[in-house]
Short mmCIF file of C-alpha atoms in Angstrom, two decimals:
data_model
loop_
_atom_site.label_atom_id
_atom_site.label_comp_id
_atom_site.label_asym_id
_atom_site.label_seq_id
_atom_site.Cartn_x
_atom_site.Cartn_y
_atom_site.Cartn_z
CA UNK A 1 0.37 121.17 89.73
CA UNK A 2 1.80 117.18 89.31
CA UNK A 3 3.51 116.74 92.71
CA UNK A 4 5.55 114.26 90.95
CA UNK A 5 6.66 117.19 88.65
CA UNK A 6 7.02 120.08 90.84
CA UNK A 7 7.49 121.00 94.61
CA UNK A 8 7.45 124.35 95.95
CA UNK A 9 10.55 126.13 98.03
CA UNK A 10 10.29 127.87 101.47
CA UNK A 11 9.55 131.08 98.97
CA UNK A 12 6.48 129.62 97.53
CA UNK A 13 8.10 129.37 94.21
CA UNK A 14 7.76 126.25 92.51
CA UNK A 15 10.53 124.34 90.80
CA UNK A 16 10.78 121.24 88.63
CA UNK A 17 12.24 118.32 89.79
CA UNK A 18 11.46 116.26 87.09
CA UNK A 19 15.57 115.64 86.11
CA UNK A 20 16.55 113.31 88.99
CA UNK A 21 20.01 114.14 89.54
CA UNK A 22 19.14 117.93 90.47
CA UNK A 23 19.58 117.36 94.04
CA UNK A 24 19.62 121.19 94.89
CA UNK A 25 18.16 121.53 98.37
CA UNK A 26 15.74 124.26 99.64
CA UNK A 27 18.67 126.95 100.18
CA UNK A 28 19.63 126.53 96.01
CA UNK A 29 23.02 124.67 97.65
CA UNK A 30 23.74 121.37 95.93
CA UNK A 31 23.60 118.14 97.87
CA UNK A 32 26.46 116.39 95.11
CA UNK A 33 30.09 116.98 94.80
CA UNK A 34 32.59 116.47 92.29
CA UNK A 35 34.37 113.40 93.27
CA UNK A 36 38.31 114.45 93.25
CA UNK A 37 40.28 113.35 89.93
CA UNK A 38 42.81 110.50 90.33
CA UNK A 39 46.12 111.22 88.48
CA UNK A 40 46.84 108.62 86.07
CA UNK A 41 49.93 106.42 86.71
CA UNK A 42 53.15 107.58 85.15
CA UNK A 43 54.24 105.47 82.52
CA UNK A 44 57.95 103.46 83.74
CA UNK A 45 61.18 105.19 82.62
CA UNK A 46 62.18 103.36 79.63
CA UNK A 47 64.79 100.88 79.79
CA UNK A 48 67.81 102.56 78.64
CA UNK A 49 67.32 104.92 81.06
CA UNK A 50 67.03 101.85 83.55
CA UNK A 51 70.12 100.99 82.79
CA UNK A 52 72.16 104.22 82.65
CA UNK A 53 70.95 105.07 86.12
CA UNK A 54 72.19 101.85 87.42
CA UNK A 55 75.56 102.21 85.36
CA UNK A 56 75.95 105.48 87.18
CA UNK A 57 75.72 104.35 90.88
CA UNK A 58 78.25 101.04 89.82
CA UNK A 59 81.10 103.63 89.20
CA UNK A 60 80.07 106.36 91.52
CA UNK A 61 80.20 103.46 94.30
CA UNK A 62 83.31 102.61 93.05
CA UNK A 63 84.64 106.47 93.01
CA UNK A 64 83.32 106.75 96.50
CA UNK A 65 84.95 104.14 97.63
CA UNK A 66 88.84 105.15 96.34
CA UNK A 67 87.76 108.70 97.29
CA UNK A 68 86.97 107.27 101.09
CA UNK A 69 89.91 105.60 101.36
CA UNK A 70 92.27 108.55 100.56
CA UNK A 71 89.94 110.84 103.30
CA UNK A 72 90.60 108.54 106.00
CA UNK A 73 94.31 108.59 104.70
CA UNK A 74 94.60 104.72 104.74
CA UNK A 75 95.59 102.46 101.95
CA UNK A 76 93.50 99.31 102.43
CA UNK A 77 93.51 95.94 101.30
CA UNK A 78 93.60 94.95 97.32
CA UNK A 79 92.65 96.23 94.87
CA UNK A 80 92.70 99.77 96.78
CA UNK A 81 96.15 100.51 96.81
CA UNK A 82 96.63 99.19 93.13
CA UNK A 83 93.71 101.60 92.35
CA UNK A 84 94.89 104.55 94.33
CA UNK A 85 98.02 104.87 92.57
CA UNK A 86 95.88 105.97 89.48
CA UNK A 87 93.52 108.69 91.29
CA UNK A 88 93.83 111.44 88.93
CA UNK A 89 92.24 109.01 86.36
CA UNK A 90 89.34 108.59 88.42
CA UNK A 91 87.98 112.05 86.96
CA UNK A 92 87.09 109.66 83.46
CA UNK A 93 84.39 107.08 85.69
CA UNK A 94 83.11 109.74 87.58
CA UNK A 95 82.84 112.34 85.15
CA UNK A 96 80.81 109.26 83.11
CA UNK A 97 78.38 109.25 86.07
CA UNK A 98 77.30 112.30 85.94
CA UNK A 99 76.55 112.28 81.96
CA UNK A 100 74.81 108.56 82.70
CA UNK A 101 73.06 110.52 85.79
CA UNK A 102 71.85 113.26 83.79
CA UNK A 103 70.73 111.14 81.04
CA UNK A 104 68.83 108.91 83.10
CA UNK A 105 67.07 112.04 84.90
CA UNK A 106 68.28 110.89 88.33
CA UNK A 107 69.25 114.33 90.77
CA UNK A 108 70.33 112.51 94.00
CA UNK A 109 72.90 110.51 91.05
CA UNK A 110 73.64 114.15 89.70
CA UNK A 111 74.64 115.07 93.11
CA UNK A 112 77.10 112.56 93.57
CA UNK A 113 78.91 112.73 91.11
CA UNK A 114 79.40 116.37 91.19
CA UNK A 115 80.51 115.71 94.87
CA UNK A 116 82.61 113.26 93.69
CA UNK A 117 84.57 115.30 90.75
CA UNK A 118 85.02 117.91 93.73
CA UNK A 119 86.28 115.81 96.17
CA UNK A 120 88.92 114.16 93.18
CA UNK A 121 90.02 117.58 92.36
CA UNK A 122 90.45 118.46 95.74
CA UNK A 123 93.13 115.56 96.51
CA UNK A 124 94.69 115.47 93.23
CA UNK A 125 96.69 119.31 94.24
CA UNK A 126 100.46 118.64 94.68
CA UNK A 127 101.06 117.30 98.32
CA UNK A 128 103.15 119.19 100.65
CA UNK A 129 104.44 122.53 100.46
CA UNK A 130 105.70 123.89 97.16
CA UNK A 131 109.02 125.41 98.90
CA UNK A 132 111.46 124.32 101.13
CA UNK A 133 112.66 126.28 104.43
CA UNK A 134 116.14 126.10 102.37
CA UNK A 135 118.43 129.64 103.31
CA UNK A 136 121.81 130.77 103.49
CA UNK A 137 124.96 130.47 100.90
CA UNK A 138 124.54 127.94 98.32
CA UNK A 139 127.07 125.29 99.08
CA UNK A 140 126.52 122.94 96.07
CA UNK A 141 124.59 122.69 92.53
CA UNK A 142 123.68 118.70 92.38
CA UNK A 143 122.26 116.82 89.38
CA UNK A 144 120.43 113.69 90.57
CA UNK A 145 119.20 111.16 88.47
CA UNK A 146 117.26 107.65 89.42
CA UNK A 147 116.78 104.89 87.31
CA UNK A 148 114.85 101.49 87.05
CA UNK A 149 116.36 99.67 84.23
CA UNK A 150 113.80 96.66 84.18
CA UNK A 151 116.25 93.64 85.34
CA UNK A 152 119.46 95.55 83.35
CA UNK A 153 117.35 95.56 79.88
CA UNK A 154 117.84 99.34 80.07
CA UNK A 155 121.96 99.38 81.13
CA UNK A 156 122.86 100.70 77.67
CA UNK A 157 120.78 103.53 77.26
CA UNK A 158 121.65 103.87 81.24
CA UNK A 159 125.05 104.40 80.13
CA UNK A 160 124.65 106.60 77.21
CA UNK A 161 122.30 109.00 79.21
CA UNK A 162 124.91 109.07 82.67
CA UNK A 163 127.81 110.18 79.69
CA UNK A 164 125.24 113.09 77.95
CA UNK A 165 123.86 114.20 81.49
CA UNK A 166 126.15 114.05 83.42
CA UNK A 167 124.49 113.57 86.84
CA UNK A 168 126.45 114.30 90.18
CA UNK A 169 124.68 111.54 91.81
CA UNK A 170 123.39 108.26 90.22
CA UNK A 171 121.01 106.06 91.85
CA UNK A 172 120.01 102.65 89.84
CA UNK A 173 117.70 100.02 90.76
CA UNK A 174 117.09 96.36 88.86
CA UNK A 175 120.92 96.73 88.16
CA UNK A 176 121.55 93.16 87.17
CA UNK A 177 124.72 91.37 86.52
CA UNK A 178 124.77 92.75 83.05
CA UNK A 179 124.05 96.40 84.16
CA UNK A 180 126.38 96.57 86.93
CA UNK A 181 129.07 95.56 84.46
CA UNK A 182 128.34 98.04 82.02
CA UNK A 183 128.42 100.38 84.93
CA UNK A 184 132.11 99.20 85.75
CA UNK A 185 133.37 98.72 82.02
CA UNK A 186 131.43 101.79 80.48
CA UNK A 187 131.56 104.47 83.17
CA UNK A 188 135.45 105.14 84.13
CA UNK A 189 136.13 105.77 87.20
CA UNK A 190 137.71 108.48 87.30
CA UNK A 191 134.40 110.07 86.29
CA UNK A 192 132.59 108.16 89.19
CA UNK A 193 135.29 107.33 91.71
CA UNK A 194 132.64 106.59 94.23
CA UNK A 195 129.99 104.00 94.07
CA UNK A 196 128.05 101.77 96.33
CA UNK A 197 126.96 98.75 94.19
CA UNK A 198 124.59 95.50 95.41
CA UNK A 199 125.84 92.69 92.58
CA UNK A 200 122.42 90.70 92.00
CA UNK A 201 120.45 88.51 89.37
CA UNK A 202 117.19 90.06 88.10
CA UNK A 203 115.53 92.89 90.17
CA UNK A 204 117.46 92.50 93.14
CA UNK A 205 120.79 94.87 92.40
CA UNK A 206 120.93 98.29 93.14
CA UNK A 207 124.11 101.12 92.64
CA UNK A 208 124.25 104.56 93.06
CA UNK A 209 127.56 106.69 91.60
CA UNK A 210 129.09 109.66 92.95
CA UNK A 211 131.52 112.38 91.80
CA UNK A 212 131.15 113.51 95.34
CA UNK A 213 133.39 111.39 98.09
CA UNK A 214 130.97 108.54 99.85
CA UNK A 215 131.36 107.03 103.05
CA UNK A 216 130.12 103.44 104.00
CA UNK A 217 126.49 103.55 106.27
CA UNK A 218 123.95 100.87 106.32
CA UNK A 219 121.62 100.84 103.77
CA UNK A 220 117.56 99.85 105.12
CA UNK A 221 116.66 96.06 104.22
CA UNK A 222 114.60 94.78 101.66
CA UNK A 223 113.67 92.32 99.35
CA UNK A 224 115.08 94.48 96.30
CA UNK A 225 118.55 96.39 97.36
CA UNK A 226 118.80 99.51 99.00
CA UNK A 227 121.90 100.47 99.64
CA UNK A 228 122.89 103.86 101.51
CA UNK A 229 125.64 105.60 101.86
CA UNK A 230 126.71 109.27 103.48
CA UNK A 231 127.89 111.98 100.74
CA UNK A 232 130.72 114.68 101.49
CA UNK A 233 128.82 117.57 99.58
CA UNK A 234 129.92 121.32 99.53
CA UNK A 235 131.35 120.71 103.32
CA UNK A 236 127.90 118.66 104.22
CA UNK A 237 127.55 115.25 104.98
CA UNK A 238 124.55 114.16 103.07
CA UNK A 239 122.90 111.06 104.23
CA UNK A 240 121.59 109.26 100.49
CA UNK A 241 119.38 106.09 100.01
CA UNK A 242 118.18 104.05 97.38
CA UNK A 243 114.96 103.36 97.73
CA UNK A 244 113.07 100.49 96.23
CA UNK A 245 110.10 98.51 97.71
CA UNK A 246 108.24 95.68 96.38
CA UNK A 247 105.48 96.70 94.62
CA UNK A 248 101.59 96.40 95.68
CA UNK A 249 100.76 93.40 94.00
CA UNK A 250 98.02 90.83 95.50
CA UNK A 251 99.19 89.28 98.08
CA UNK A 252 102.31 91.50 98.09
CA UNK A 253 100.91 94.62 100.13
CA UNK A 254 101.69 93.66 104.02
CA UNK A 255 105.06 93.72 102.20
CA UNK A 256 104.68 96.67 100.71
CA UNK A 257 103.58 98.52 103.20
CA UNK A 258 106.66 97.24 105.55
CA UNK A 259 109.56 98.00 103.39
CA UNK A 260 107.51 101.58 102.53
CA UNK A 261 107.22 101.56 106.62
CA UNK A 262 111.46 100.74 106.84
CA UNK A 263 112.21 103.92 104.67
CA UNK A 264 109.63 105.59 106.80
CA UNK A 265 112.35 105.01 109.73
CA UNK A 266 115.12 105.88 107.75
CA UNK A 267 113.47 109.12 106.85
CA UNK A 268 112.07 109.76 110.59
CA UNK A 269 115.81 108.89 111.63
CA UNK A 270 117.92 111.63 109.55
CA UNK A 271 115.00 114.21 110.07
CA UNK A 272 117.39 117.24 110.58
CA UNK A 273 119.96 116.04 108.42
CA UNK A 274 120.80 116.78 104.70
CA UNK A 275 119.12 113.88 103.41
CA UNK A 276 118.34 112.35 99.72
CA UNK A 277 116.32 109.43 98.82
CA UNK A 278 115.52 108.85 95.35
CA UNK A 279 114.45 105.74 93.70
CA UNK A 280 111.45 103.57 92.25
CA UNK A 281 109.49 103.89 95.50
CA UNK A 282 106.42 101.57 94.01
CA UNK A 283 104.22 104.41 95.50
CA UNK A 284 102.92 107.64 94.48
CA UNK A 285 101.96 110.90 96.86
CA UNK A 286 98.26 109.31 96.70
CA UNK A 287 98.89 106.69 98.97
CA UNK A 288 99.09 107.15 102.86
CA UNK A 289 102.42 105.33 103.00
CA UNK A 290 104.24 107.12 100.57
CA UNK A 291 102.95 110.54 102.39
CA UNK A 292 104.11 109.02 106.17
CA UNK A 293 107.19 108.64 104.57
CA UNK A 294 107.06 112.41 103.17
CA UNK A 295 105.90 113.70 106.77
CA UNK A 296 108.23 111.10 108.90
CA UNK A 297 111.47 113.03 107.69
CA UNK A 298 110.62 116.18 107.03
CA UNK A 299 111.04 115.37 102.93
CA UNK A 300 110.27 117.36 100.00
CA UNK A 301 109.46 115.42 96.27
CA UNK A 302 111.65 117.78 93.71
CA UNK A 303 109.00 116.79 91.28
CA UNK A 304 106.80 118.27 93.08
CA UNK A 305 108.72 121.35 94.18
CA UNK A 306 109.90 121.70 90.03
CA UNK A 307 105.82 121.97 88.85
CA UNK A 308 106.16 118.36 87.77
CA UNK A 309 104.10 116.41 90.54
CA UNK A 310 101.43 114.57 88.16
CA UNK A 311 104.18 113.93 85.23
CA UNK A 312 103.93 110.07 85.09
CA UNK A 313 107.17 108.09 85.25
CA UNK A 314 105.38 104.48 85.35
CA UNK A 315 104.38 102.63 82.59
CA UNK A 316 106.67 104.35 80.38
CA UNK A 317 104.25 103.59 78.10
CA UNK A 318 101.61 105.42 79.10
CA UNK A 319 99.42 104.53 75.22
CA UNK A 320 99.02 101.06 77.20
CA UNK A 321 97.38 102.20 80.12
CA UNK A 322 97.30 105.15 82.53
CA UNK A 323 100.29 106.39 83.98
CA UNK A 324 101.53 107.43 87.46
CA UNK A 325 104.43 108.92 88.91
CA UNK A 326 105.93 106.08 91.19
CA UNK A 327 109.60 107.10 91.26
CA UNK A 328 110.99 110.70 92.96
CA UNK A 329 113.94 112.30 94.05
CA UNK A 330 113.11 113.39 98.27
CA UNK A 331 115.00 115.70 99.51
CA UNK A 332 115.28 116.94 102.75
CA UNK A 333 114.81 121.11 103.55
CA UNK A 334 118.07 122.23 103.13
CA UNK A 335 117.43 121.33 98.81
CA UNK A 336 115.81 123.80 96.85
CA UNK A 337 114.61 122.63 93.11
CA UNK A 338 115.32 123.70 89.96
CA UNK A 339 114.18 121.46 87.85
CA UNK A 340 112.88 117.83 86.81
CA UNK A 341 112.47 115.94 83.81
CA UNK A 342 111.26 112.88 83.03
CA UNK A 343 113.51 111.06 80.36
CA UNK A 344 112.58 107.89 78.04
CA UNK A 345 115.14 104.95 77.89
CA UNK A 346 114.60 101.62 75.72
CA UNK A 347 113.56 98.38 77.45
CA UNK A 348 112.38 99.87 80.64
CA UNK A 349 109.14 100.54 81.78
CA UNK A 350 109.92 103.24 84.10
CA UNK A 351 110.59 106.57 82.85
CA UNK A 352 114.11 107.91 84.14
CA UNK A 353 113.70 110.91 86.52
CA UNK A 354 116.67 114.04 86.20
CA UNK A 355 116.57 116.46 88.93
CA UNK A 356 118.56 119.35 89.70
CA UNK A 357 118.78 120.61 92.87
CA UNK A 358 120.48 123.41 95.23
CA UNK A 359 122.16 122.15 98.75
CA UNK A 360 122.36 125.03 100.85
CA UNK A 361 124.55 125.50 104.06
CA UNK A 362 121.41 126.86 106.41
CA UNK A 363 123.09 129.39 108.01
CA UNK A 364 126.39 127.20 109.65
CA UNK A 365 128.88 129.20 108.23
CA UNK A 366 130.97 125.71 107.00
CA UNK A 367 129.42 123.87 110.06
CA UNK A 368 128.12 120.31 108.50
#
């Protein structure tokens, strides 16, 4: 036998060893193994899905950060409280994150944006209780309505709708010189014998009307008008105040947030009272100064009370852009609501607000 060909095994068996790569050794166990298989690369996501992943974390992070703010119950610097005003309408970005997320293939951007839509529905409920602690005999049935007629454009629809409804308490704000004529030539007074009116150019005049005797009390300061004035109601004295705060605007907020903060006071300081503040507040119940207000004095929104807490009442035009409900009718425990709606006037961009309300006597048998 060719050595070169053959050996023999610790049996005395021969075997061929001609192929070279049969390693085997003596025991039949092979010398060789299989070298483990490297996974080939995976091929790059394309680039539309590139893209739509990074389009989803742009408005997520900019849910997140709207979302954060109204957690920590703070309002922030601009554009926040511009932004905030608009929260329900944050469903539409973040809702678009989670179709871009899915579409992309990304789980962690799936995630957050179904933590997002959660934590949006969570704070868009109606804030506050939905009843007041209102009890005993009903003293007085009110109609309140408020009113931003847009520098007096609005005075003669103003007019027309004070003569259909018929409100017990009025409560007007950008009453020019031109409105708070028409309120003095076109509304007698011996349907509104009482009145506390701020004469002003532009946006700075304010009224409010009564059928219900007023007494003189100071109104809090502003920029913009806001007069007050104390209400003889069904036996009650009922403190009222027009409220109307500059707006958020850049470079306008520390302002904002101070005259917001001065009806804060107000509120904090008739907490007890029969109290009434309606108006164009320039804030809505998602942002942390509007809701100090709220919790200062002890308020109720009747919009929110009547089912109608997301109704928008700013831009009246609400094709343009979205809308949110800036101006309310507070009212102070001893209200109950009936009802609100939300009424369209010409050359205005506010919506005019018509509230009816219950003042009850709480138990004081006649007692104010």
């Amino acid at each position: 036998m060719d050595s070169a060909d053959s050996v023999v095994n610790a049996d005395g068996d021969a075997r061929d060893v001609t192929d070279p790569t049969d390693l085997t050794d003596a025991t039949g166990v092979s010398g060789v193994t299989d070298a483990p298989e490297v996974a080939a690369p995976s091929p790059p996501p394309p680039a539309w899905q590139r893209i739509a992943a990074r389009s989803a974390a742009v408005l997520l992070a900019g849910v997140s950060v709207l979302i954060g703010f109204r957690a920590a119950d703070a309002d922030g610097v601009t554009p926040v409280p511009q932004l905030l005003a608009f929260l329900p309408w944050l469903f539409a970005p973040a809702g678009l994150g989670l179709l871009l997320a899915a579409a992309a293939r990304r789980r962690t951007g799936l995630v957050w944006a179904l933590v997002a839509l959660a934590a949006i529905g969570w704070f868009v409920r109606p804030y506050g209780a939905d009843a007041t602690e209102a009890h005993g005999r009903v003293v007085a049935h009110l109609r309140v309505l408020t009113a931003n007629v847009e520098f007096g454009g609005a005075a003669e629809g103003l007019v027309d709708t004070v003569r259909r409804e018929k409100p017990d308490l009025v409560f007007v704000q950008e009453c020019d010189y031109t409105c708070s004529g028409a309120l003095e030539s076109r509304i007698p007074r011996k349907d509104y014998p009482y009145r506390e009116v701020v004469e002003a150019g532009g946006a700075e005049g304010s009224a409010i009307l009564s059928v219900h005797p007023l007494r003189a009390a100071a109104g809090v300061p502003g920029v913009l008008a806001m007069p007050g004035a104390v209400a003889e109601i069904g036996g009650r004295s009922v403190h009222l105040q027009l409220a109307h705060p500059l707006p958020p605007i850049p470079g306008g907020v520390a302002m904002w947030r101070s005259e917001l903060g001065a009806l804060r006071s107000y509120a904090a300081g008739v907490k007890g009272r029969p109290a009434l503040l309606a108006g164009d507040f320039n804030a809505s119940q998602d942002h942390a100064a509007f809701r100090a207000l709220l919790d200062a004095g002890g308020l109720h929104d009747s919009a929110r009370l009547a089912g109608r807490s997301r109704t928008p009442s700013w831009p009246a035009d609400s094709a343009l852009m979205p809308g949110t409900q800036i101006d309310h009718v507070l009212v102070s425990g001893d209200f109950r609501a009936r009802s609100a709606r939300f009424l369209d006037l010409a050359n205005t961009d506010h919506r005019t607000l018509l509230v009816e309300v219950d003042l009850y006597d709480m138990g004081r048998n006649g007692r104010p």
